[in-house]
Coordinates of C-alpha atoms in Angstrom, one line a residue:
X1 CA 0.1 -32.4 4.4
X2 CA 2.4 -31.0 1.7
X3 CA -0.4 -28.9 0.3
X4 CA -1.1 -27.4 3.8
X5 CA 2.7 -26.6 4.1
X6 CA 2.5 -24.9 0.7
X7 CA -0.4 -22.7 1.9
X8 CA 1.4 -21.8 5.1
X9 CA 4.5 -20.8 3.1
X10 CA 2.4 -18.9 0.6
X11 CA 0.7 -17.0 3.4
X12 CA 3.7 -16.4 5.8
X13 CA 6.7 -16.8 3.5
X14 CA 7.1 -13.1 2.6
X15 CA 7.1 -11.9 6.3
X16 CA 9.3 -14.8 7.4
X17 CA 11.8 -14.1 4.7
X18 CA 11.8 -10.4 5.6
X19 CA 12.6 -11.3 9.2
X20 CA 15.5 -13.4 7.9
X21 CA 16.8 -10.4 5.8
X22 CA 16.6 -8.2 9.0
X23 CA 18.6 -10.7 11.0
X24 CA 21.1 -11.0 8.1
X25 CA 21.5 -7.2 8.0
X26 CA 22.0 -7.0 11.7
X27 CA 24.5 -9.9 11.7
X28 CA 26.6 -8.4 8.9
X29 CA 26.2 -4.7 10.0
X30 CA 30.0 -4.2 9.9
X31 CA 30.1 -5.3 6.3
X32 CA 27.1 -3.1 5.2
X33 CA 28.2 -0.1 7.3
X34 CA 31.6 -0.2 5.6
X35 CA 30.1 -0.4 2.1
X36 CA 27.8 2.5 2.7
X37 CA 30.7 4.6 4.0
X38 CA 32.6 7.0 1.6
X39 CA 35.4 4.3 1.3
X40 CA 32.9 1.6 0.4
X41 CA 31.4 3.5 -2.5
X42 CA 27.7 2.4 -2.1
X43 CA 25.2 5.3 -2.1
X44 CA 22.6 5.1 0.6
X45 CA 20.5 7.9 -0.9
X46 CA 20.3 5.9 -4.1
X47 CA 18.8 3.0 -2.1
X48 CA 16.3 5.3 -0.5
X49 CA 15.3 6.7 -4.0
X50 CA 15.1 3.3 -5.6
X51 CA 12.9 1.8 -3.0
X52 CA 10.6 4.9 -3.0
X53 CA 10.3 4.6 -6.7
X54 CA 9.6 0.8 -6.6
X55 CA 7.0 1.1 -3.8
X56 CA 5.2 3.8 -5.7
X57 CA 5.0 1.7 -8.8
X58 CA 4.0 -1.3 -6.7
X59 CA 1.1 0.5 -5.1
X60 CA -0.2 1.6 -8.5
X61 CA 0.1 -1.9 -10.0
X62 CA -1.5 -3.6 -7.0
X63 CA -4.3 -1.1 -6.9
X64 CA -5.0 -1.7 -10.6
X65 CA -5.1 -5.4 -10.1
X66 CA -7.4 -4.9 -7.1
X67 CA -9.7 -2.7 -9.2
X68 CA -9.7 -5.2 -12.0
X69 CA -10.6 -8.2 -9.8
X70 CA -13.4 -6.5 -7.8
X71 CA -14.8 -4.8 -10.9
X72 CA -14.9 -8.0 -13.1
X73 CA -18.6 -9.1 -13.2
X74 CA -18.4 -12.0 -15.6
X75 CA -16.2 -15.0 -16.7
X76 CA -13.8 -17.0 -14.6
X77 CA -13.0 -14.3 -12.1
X78 CA -16.7 -13.8 -11.3
X79 CA -17.1 -17.6 -11.0
X80 CA -14.4 -17.9 -8.4
X81 CA -15.1 -14.6 -6.6
X82 CA -16.6 -16.3 -3.4
X83 CA -14.1 -19.1 -3.1
X84 CA -11.5 -19.4 -0.2
X85 CA -8.7 -19.0 -2.7
X86 CA -10.1 -15.7 -4.1
X87 CA -10.7 -14.3 -0.6
X88 CA -7.1 -15.2 0.3
X89 CA -5.9 -13.5 -2.9
X90 CA -8.0 -10.3 -2.1
X91 CA -6.4 -10.3 1.4
X92 CA -3.0 -10.5 -0.2
X93 CA -3.9 -7.5 -2.5
X94 CA -5.0 -5.5 0.5
X95 CA -1.8 -6.2 2.5
X96 CA 0.4 -5.5 -0.5
X97 CA -1.3 -2.2 -1.1
X98 CA -0.9 -1.2 2.6
X99 CA 2.7 -2.4 2.7
X100 CA 3.6 -0.5 -0.5
X101 CA 1.9 2.7 0.7
X102 CA 3.6 2.5 4.1
X103 CA 6.9 1.9 2.4
X104 CA 6.5 4.9 0.1
X105 CA 5.5 7.1 3.0
X106 CA 8.4 6.0 5.2
X107 CA 10.9 6.4 2.3
X108 CA 10.1 10.1 2.0
X109 CA 11.7 11.2 5.3
X110 CA 14.7 8.9 4.6
X111 CA 15.2 10.6 1.2
X112 CA 15.0 14.1 2.8
X113 CA 17.0 13.4 5.9
X114 CA 19.4 11.0 4.2
X115 CA 20.6 9.4 7.4
X116 CA 24.1 8.0 7.5
X117 CA 24.5 4.3 8.3
X118 CA 28.2 4.1 7.7
X119 CA 29.1 3.8 11.4
X120 CA 28.6 0.3 12.8
X121 CA 27.3 1.3 16.2
X122 CA 24.5 3.6 15.0
X123 CA 20.8 3.3 16.0
X124 CA 19.7 4.5 12.5
X125 CA 21.4 1.4 11.0
X126 CA 18.7 -0.7 12.8
X127 CA 15.9 1.6 11.6
X128 CA 17.1 1.4 8.0
X129 CA 17.6 -2.3 8.3
X130 CA 14.0 -2.6 9.5
X131 CA 12.9 -0.4 6.6
X132 CA 14.8 -2.5 4.1
X133 CA 13.2 -5.6 5.6
X134 CA 9.8 -4.0 5.1
X135 CA 10.8 -3.5 1.4
X136 CA 11.6 -7.2 1.2
X137 CA 8.2 -8.1 2.6
X138 CA 6.5 -5.7 0.2
X139 CA 8.4 -6.9 -2.8
X140 CA 7.7 -10.6 -2.0
X141 CA 4.0 -9.8 -1.6
X142 CA 4.1 -8.1 -5.0
X143 CA 5.7 -11.2 -6.5
X144 CA 3.0 -13.4 -4.9
X145 CA 0.3 -11.2 -6.4
X146 CA 1.8 -10.9 -9.8
X147 CA 2.2 -14.7 -10.1
X148 CA -1.4 -15.4 -9.0
X149 CA -2.8 -12.6 -11.2
X150 CA -1.0 -14.1 -14.1
X151 CA -2.7 -17.4 -13.5
X152 CA -6.1 -15.7 -13.1
X153 CA -6.0 -13.8 -16.3
X154 CA -4.6 -16.8 -18.3
X155 CA -7.9 -18.6 -17.9
X156 CA -10.0 -17.8 -21.0
X157 CA -13.6 -16.9 -20.5
X158 CA -16.1 -19.1 -22.3
X159 CA -17.9 -16.2 -23.9
X160 CA -14.9 -14.1 -25.2
X161 CA -15.9 -11.8 -28.0
X162 CA -13.1 -11.5 -30.5
X163 CA -14.3 -8.7 -32.7
X164 CA -17.0 -6.8 -34.6

């Protein structure tokens, strides 16, 4: 039972936590709106740029992991290639790649337009909150992949060749 709950959290944890972040941002919109105003001192354009940069790096890393995993034709990764766990990992890779790409693409107009979210009753605040929640989802999927990939590559292949 506990193992099944762990798999459910592994699969749905990132999206559920991003929904929690969205609800948190909506609930505390007065606080965040103030801090992104000129009096609050936070810079919204810096947030747009930071998340664009992160999502770009994430897509590159995840695509590299995906290429490594599907291209490996021997050793441990080849041995587990057709297991349920590896199929689940590959689906996580695909979703993280898509999420990172969509986040990068949606960050571009935000960087160009630089919408102001400093007023509390502003529709764009909800759009930016949704966008930031998508970042949370993408970031957590990245962590899930990084952790699992670390486990995958830590298993030594039996026929490792150590030199000339």
